[in-house]
JSON list of C-alpha atoms in Angstrom, two decimals:
[
{"chain": "A", "resi": 1, "resn": "MET", "atom": "CA", "xyz": [4.39, 26.71, 17.49]},
{"chain": "A", "resi": 2, "resn": "SER", "atom": "CA", "xyz": [1.35, 27.96, 19.37]},
{"chain": "A", "resi": 3, "resn": "ILE", "atom": "CA", "xyz": [-2.14, 26.77, 18.59]},
{"chain": "A", "resi": 4, "resn": "SER", "atom": "CA", "xyz": [-5.14, 29.06, 18.68]},
{"chain": "A", "resi": 5, "resn": "SER", "atom": "CA", "xyz": [-7.77, 27.97, 21.15]},
{"chain": "A", "resi": 6, "resn": "ASP", "atom": "CA", "xyz": [-10.52, 28.67, 18.61]},
{"chain": "A", "resi": 7, "resn": "ALA", "atom": "CA", "xyz": [-9.33, 27.13, 15.38]},
{"chain": "A", "resi": 8, "resn": "ILE", "atom": "CA", "xyz": [-6.45, 25.54, 13.59]},
{"chain": "A", "resi": 9, "resn": "SER", "atom": "CA", "xyz": [-5.82, 26.34, 9.96]},
{"chain": "A", "resi": 10, "resn": "HIS", "atom": "CA", "xyz": [-4.25, 23.76, 7.73]},
{"chain": "A", "resi": 11, "resn": "SER", "atom": "CA", "xyz": [-3.89, 23.75, 3.99]},
{"chain": "A", "resi": 12, "resn": "HIS", "atom": "CA", "xyz": [-4.89, 21.08, 1.56]},
{"chain": "A", "resi": 13, "resn": "SER", "atom": "CA", "xyz": [-3.73, 21.26, -2.01]},
{"chain": "A", "resi": 14, "resn": "HIS", "atom": "CA", "xyz": [-7.06, 20.58, -3.67]},
{"chain": "A", "resi": 15, "resn": "ASP", "atom": "CA", "xyz": [-6.36, 22.29, -6.94]},
{"chain": "A", "resi": 16, "resn": "ALA", "atom": "CA", "xyz": [-3.64, 24.24, -8.66]},
{"chain": "A", "resi": 17, "resn": "ASN", "atom": "CA", "xyz": [-4.37, 27.27, -6.48]},
{"chain": "A", "resi": 18, "resn": "GLY", "atom": "CA", "xyz": [-4.97, 25.34, -3.25]},
{"chain": "A", "resi": 19, "resn": "HIS", "atom": "CA", "xyz": [-7.02, 26.74, -0.44]},
{"chain": "A", "resi": 20, "resn": "GLY", "atom": "CA", "xyz": [-6.83, 26.65, 3.31]},
{"chain": "A", "resi": 21, "resn": "HIS", "atom": "CA", "xyz": [-9.27, 24.96, 5.58]},
{"chain": "A", "resi": 22, "resn": "THR", "atom": "CA", "xyz": [-9.98, 26.07, 9.08]},
{"chain": "A", "resi": 23, "resn": "HIS", "atom": "CA", "xyz": [-11.29, 23.46, 11.48]},
{"chain": "A", "resi": 24, "resn": "SER", "atom": "CA", "xyz": [-11.86, 23.66, 15.18]},
{"chain": "A", "resi": 25, "resn": "GLU", "atom": "CA", "xyz": [-9.07, 22.45, 17.42]},
{"chain": "A", "resi": 26, "resn": "GLU", "atom": "CA", "xyz": [-11.57, 20.14, 19.12]},
{"chain": "A", "resi": 27, "resn": "SER", "atom": "CA", "xyz": [-12.53, 18.51, 15.82]},
{"chain": "A", "resi": 28, "resn": "LEU", "atom": "CA", "xyz": [-8.92, 17.97, 14.78]},
{"chain": "A", "resi": 29, "resn": "LYS", "atom": "CA", "xyz": [-8.01, 16.53, 18.17]},
{"chain": "A", "resi": 30, "resn": "ARG", "atom": "CA", "xyz": [-10.98, 14.16, 18.04]},
{"chain": "A", "resi": 31, "resn": "ILE", "atom": "CA", "xyz": [-9.99, 12.87, 14.60]},
{"chain": "A", "resi": 32, "resn": "VAL", "atom": "CA", "xyz": [-6.27, 12.58, 15.41]},
{"chain": "A", "resi": 33, "resn": "ASN", "atom": "CA", "xyz": [-7.05, 10.78, 18.70]},
{"chain": "A", "resi": 34, "resn": "ARG", "atom": "CA", "xyz": [-9.23, 8.27, 16.89]},
{"chain": "A", "resi": 35, "resn": "LEU", "atom": "CA", "xyz": [-6.54, 7.70, 14.27]},
{"chain": "A", "resi": 36, "resn": "SER", "atom": "CA", "xyz": [-3.96, 7.17, 17.02]},
{"chain": "A", "resi": 37, "resn": "ARG", "atom": "CA", "xyz": [-6.18, 4.53, 18.62]},
{"chain": "A", "resi": 38, "resn": "ILE", "atom": "CA", "xyz": [-6.64, 2.85, 15.25]},
{"chain": "A", "resi": 39, "resn": "GLU", "atom": "CA", "xyz": [-2.87, 2.91, 14.73]},
{"chain": "A", "resi": 40, "resn": "GLY", "atom": "CA", "xyz": [-2.40, 1.14, 18.07]},
{"chain": "A", "resi": 41, "resn": "HIS", "atom": "CA", "xyz": [-5.08, -1.37, 17.17]},
{"chain": "A", "resi": 42, "resn": "VAL", "atom": "CA", "xyz": [-3.33, -2.16, 13.87]},
{"chain": "A", "resi": 43, "resn": "ARG", "atom": "CA", "xyz": [-0.06, -2.72, 15.74]},
{"chain": "A", "resi": 44, "resn": "GLY", "atom": "CA", "xyz": [-1.98, -5.11, 18.01]},
{"chain": "A", "resi": 45, "resn": "ILE", "atom": "CA", "xyz": [-3.21, -7.04, 14.99]},
{"chain": "A", "resi": 46, "resn": "LYS", "atom": "CA", "xyz": [0.35, -7.25, 13.68]},
{"chain": "A", "resi": 47, "resn": "THR", "atom": "CA", "xyz": [1.41, -8.71, 17.04]},
{"chain": "A", "resi": 48, "resn": "MET", "atom": "CA", "xyz": [-1.44, -11.22, 16.88]},
{"chain": "A", "resi": 49, "resn": "VAL", "atom": "CA", "xyz": [-0.23, -12.38, 13.44]},
{"chain": "A", "resi": 50, "resn": "HIS", "atom": "CA", "xyz": [3.38, -12.66, 14.66]},
{"chain": "A", "resi": 51, "resn": "GLU", "atom": "CA", "xyz": [2.20, -14.70, 17.66]},
{"chain": "A", "resi": 52, "resn": "GLY", "atom": "CA", "xyz": [0.25, -17.06, 15.41]},
{"chain": "A", "resi": 53, "resn": "ARG", "atom": "CA", "xyz": [-3.13, -16.24, 16.92]},
{"chain": "A", "resi": 54, "resn": "PRO", "atom": "CA", "xyz": [-6.14, -17.95, 15.32]},
{"chain": "A", "resi": 55, "resn": "CYS", "atom": "CA", "xyz": [-7.22, -16.44, 12.00]},
{"chain": "A", "resi": 56, "resn": "PRO", "atom": "CA", "xyz": [-10.83, -15.85, 13.11]},
{"chain": "A", "resi": 57, "resn": "ASP", "atom": "CA", "xyz": [-9.55, -13.77, 16.05]},
{"chain": "A", "resi": 58, "resn": "VAL", "atom": "CA", "xyz": [-7.37, -11.71, 13.72]},
{"chain": "A", "resi": 59, "resn": "LEU", "atom": "CA", "xyz": [-10.24, -11.22, 11.27]},
{"chain": "A", "resi": 60, "resn": "VAL", "atom": "CA", "xyz": [-12.50, -9.94, 14.05]},
{"chain": "A", "resi": 61, "resn": "GLN", "atom": "CA", "xyz": [-9.87, -7.35, 14.94]},
{"chain": "A", "resi": 62, "resn": "VAL", "atom": "CA", "xyz": [-9.41, -6.37, 11.28]},
{"chain": "A", "resi": 63, "resn": "ALA", "atom": "CA", "xyz": [-13.18, -5.85, 11.05]},
{"chain": "A", "resi": 64, "resn": "ALA", "atom": "CA", "xyz": [-13.04, -3.65, 14.16]},
{"chain": "A", "resi": 65, "resn": "VAL", "atom": "CA", "xyz": [-10.33, -1.48, 12.56]},
{"chain": "A", "resi": 66, "resn": "ARG", "atom": "CA", "xyz": [-12.33, -1.21, 9.33]},
{"chain": "A", "resi": 67, "resn": "GLY", "atom": "CA", "xyz": [-15.34, -0.07, 11.32]},
{"chain": "A", "resi": 68, "resn": "ALA", "atom": "CA", "xyz": [-13.23, 2.45, 13.23]},
{"chain": "A", "resi": 69, "resn": "LEU", "atom": "CA", "xyz": [-11.81, 3.83, 9.96]},
{"chain": "A", "resi": 70, "resn": "ASP", "atom": "CA", "xyz": [-15.32, 4.14, 8.55]},
{"chain": "A", "resi": 71, "resn": "ARG", "atom": "CA", "xyz": [-16.33, 6.16, 11.63]},
{"chain": "A", "resi": 72, "resn": "VAL", "atom": "CA", "xyz": [-13.33, 8.46, 11.18]},
{"chain": "A", "resi": 73, "resn": "ALA", "atom": "CA", "xyz": [-14.22, 8.92, 7.52]},
{"chain": "A", "resi": 74, "resn": "ARG", "atom": "CA", "xyz": [-17.76, 9.82, 8.56]},
{"chain": "A", "resi": 75, "resn": "LEU", "atom": "CA", "xyz": [-16.42, 12.40, 11.02]},
{"chain": "A", "resi": 76, "resn": "ILE", "atom": "CA", "xyz": [-14.19, 13.92, 8.34]},
{"chain": "A", "resi": 77, "resn": "LEU", "atom": "CA", "xyz": [-17.05, 14.02, 5.84]},
{"chain": "A", "resi": 78, "resn": "ASP", "atom": "CA", "xyz": [-19.38, 15.58, 8.39]},
{"chain": "A", "resi": 79, "resn": "GLU", "atom": "CA", "xyz": [-16.74, 18.19, 9.22]},
{"chain": "A", "resi": 80, "resn": "HIS", "atom": "CA", "xyz": [-16.23, 18.88, 5.52]},
{"chain": "A", "resi": 81, "resn": "LEU", "atom": "CA", "xyz": [-19.94, 19.31, 4.89]},
{"chain": "A", "resi": 82, "resn": "SER", "atom": "CA", "xyz": [-20.54, 21.54, 7.88]},
{"chain": "A", "resi": 83, "resn": "GLU", "atom": "CA", "xyz": [-17.42, 23.70, 7.55]},
{"chain": "A", "resi": 84, "resn": "CYS", "atom": "CA", "xyz": [-15.85, 23.54, 4.11]},
{"chain": "A", "resi": 85, "resn": "ILE", "atom": "CA", "xyz": [-18.97, 23.31, 1.97]},
{"chain": "A", "resi": 86, "resn": "SER", "atom": "CA", "xyz": [-20.61, 26.11, 3.99]},
{"chain": "A", "resi": 87, "resn": "ARG", "atom": "CA", "xyz": [-17.50, 28.24, 3.48]},
{"chain": "A", "resi": 88, "resn": "ALA", "atom": "CA", "xyz": [-17.53, 27.48, -0.26]},
{"chain": "A", "resi": 89, "resn": "VAL", "atom": "CA", "xyz": [-21.15, 28.65, -0.49]},
{"chain": "A", "resi": 90, "resn": "THR", "atom": "CA", "xyz": [-20.22, 31.92, 1.23]},
{"chain": "A", "resi": 91, "resn": "GLU", "atom": "CA", "xyz": [-17.13, 32.39, -0.96]},
{"chain": "A", "resi": 92, "resn": "GLY", "atom": "CA", "xyz": [-18.98, 31.54, -4.17]},
{"chain": "A", "resi": 93, "resn": "ASN", "atom": "CA", "xyz": [-16.91, 28.51, -5.18]},
{"chain": "A", "resi": 94, "resn": "ILE", "atom": "CA", "xyz": [-19.40, 25.76, -4.33]},
{"chain": "A", "resi": 95, "resn": "GLU", "atom": "CA", "xyz": [-19.18, 24.08, -7.75]},
{"chain": "A", "resi": 96, "resn": "ALA", "atom": "CA", "xyz": [-15.43, 23.50, -7.47]},
{"chain": "A", "resi": 97, "resn": "GLU", "atom": "CA", "xyz": [-15.79, 22.24, -3.89]},
{"chain": "A", "resi": 98, "resn": "LEU", "atom": "CA", "xyz": [-18.59, 19.83, -4.84]},
{"chain": "A", "resi": 99, "resn": "THR", "atom": "CA", "xyz": [-16.61, 18.53, -7.83]},
{"chain": "A", "resi": 100, "resn": "GLU", "atom": "CA", "xyz": [-13.66, 17.88, -5.55]},
{"chain": "A", "resi": 101, "resn": "LEU", "atom": "CA", "xyz": [-15.86, 16.17, -2.95]},
{"chain": "A", "resi": 102, "resn": "LYS", "atom": "CA", "xyz": [-17.46, 13.94, -5.59]},
{"chain": "A", "resi": 103, "resn": "ALA", "atom": "CA", "xyz": [-14.03, 12.88, -6.87]},
{"chain": "A", "resi": 104, "resn": "ALA", "atom": "CA", "xyz": [-12.87, 12.09, -3.32]},
{"chain": "A", "resi": 105, "resn": "LEU", "atom": "CA", "xyz": [-16.04, 10.08, -2.62]},
{"chain": "A", "resi": 106, "resn": "ASP", "atom": "CA", "xyz": [-15.57, 8.13, -5.87]},
{"chain": "A", "resi": 107, "resn": "ARG", "atom": "CA", "xyz": [-12.07, 7.13, -4.71]},
{"chain": "A", "resi": 108, "resn": "PHE", "atom": "CA", "xyz": [-13.34, 6.39, -1.20]},
{"chain": "A", "resi": 109, "resn": "PHE", "atom": "CA", "xyz": [-16.06, 4.04, -2.39]},
{"chain": "A", "resi": 110, "resn": "ASP", "atom": "CA", "xyz": [-13.91, 2.22, -4.96]}
]
């Protein structure tokens, strides 16, 4: 599968009709790379637990992962606001997009 140098399109099933999102390859790579680092960090925490490392050390690493996940969420939200919401304004379906975003944020902050 070849990847366009300008953008990658991926679909999200947001509603019954679904709609595609197009994000820059650079943005997707940045997010996936961060998630891969977080994944490695979580494996490291698992190793720490198996090795019986002190609880405070493990908790510090858990806090670091939580912070990293928050930063990824912020990147995704920023991308959504700059790309998807702008597209929804142009396409005339801003209300549906905002409703969907509000529902996602409610789940995120729960």
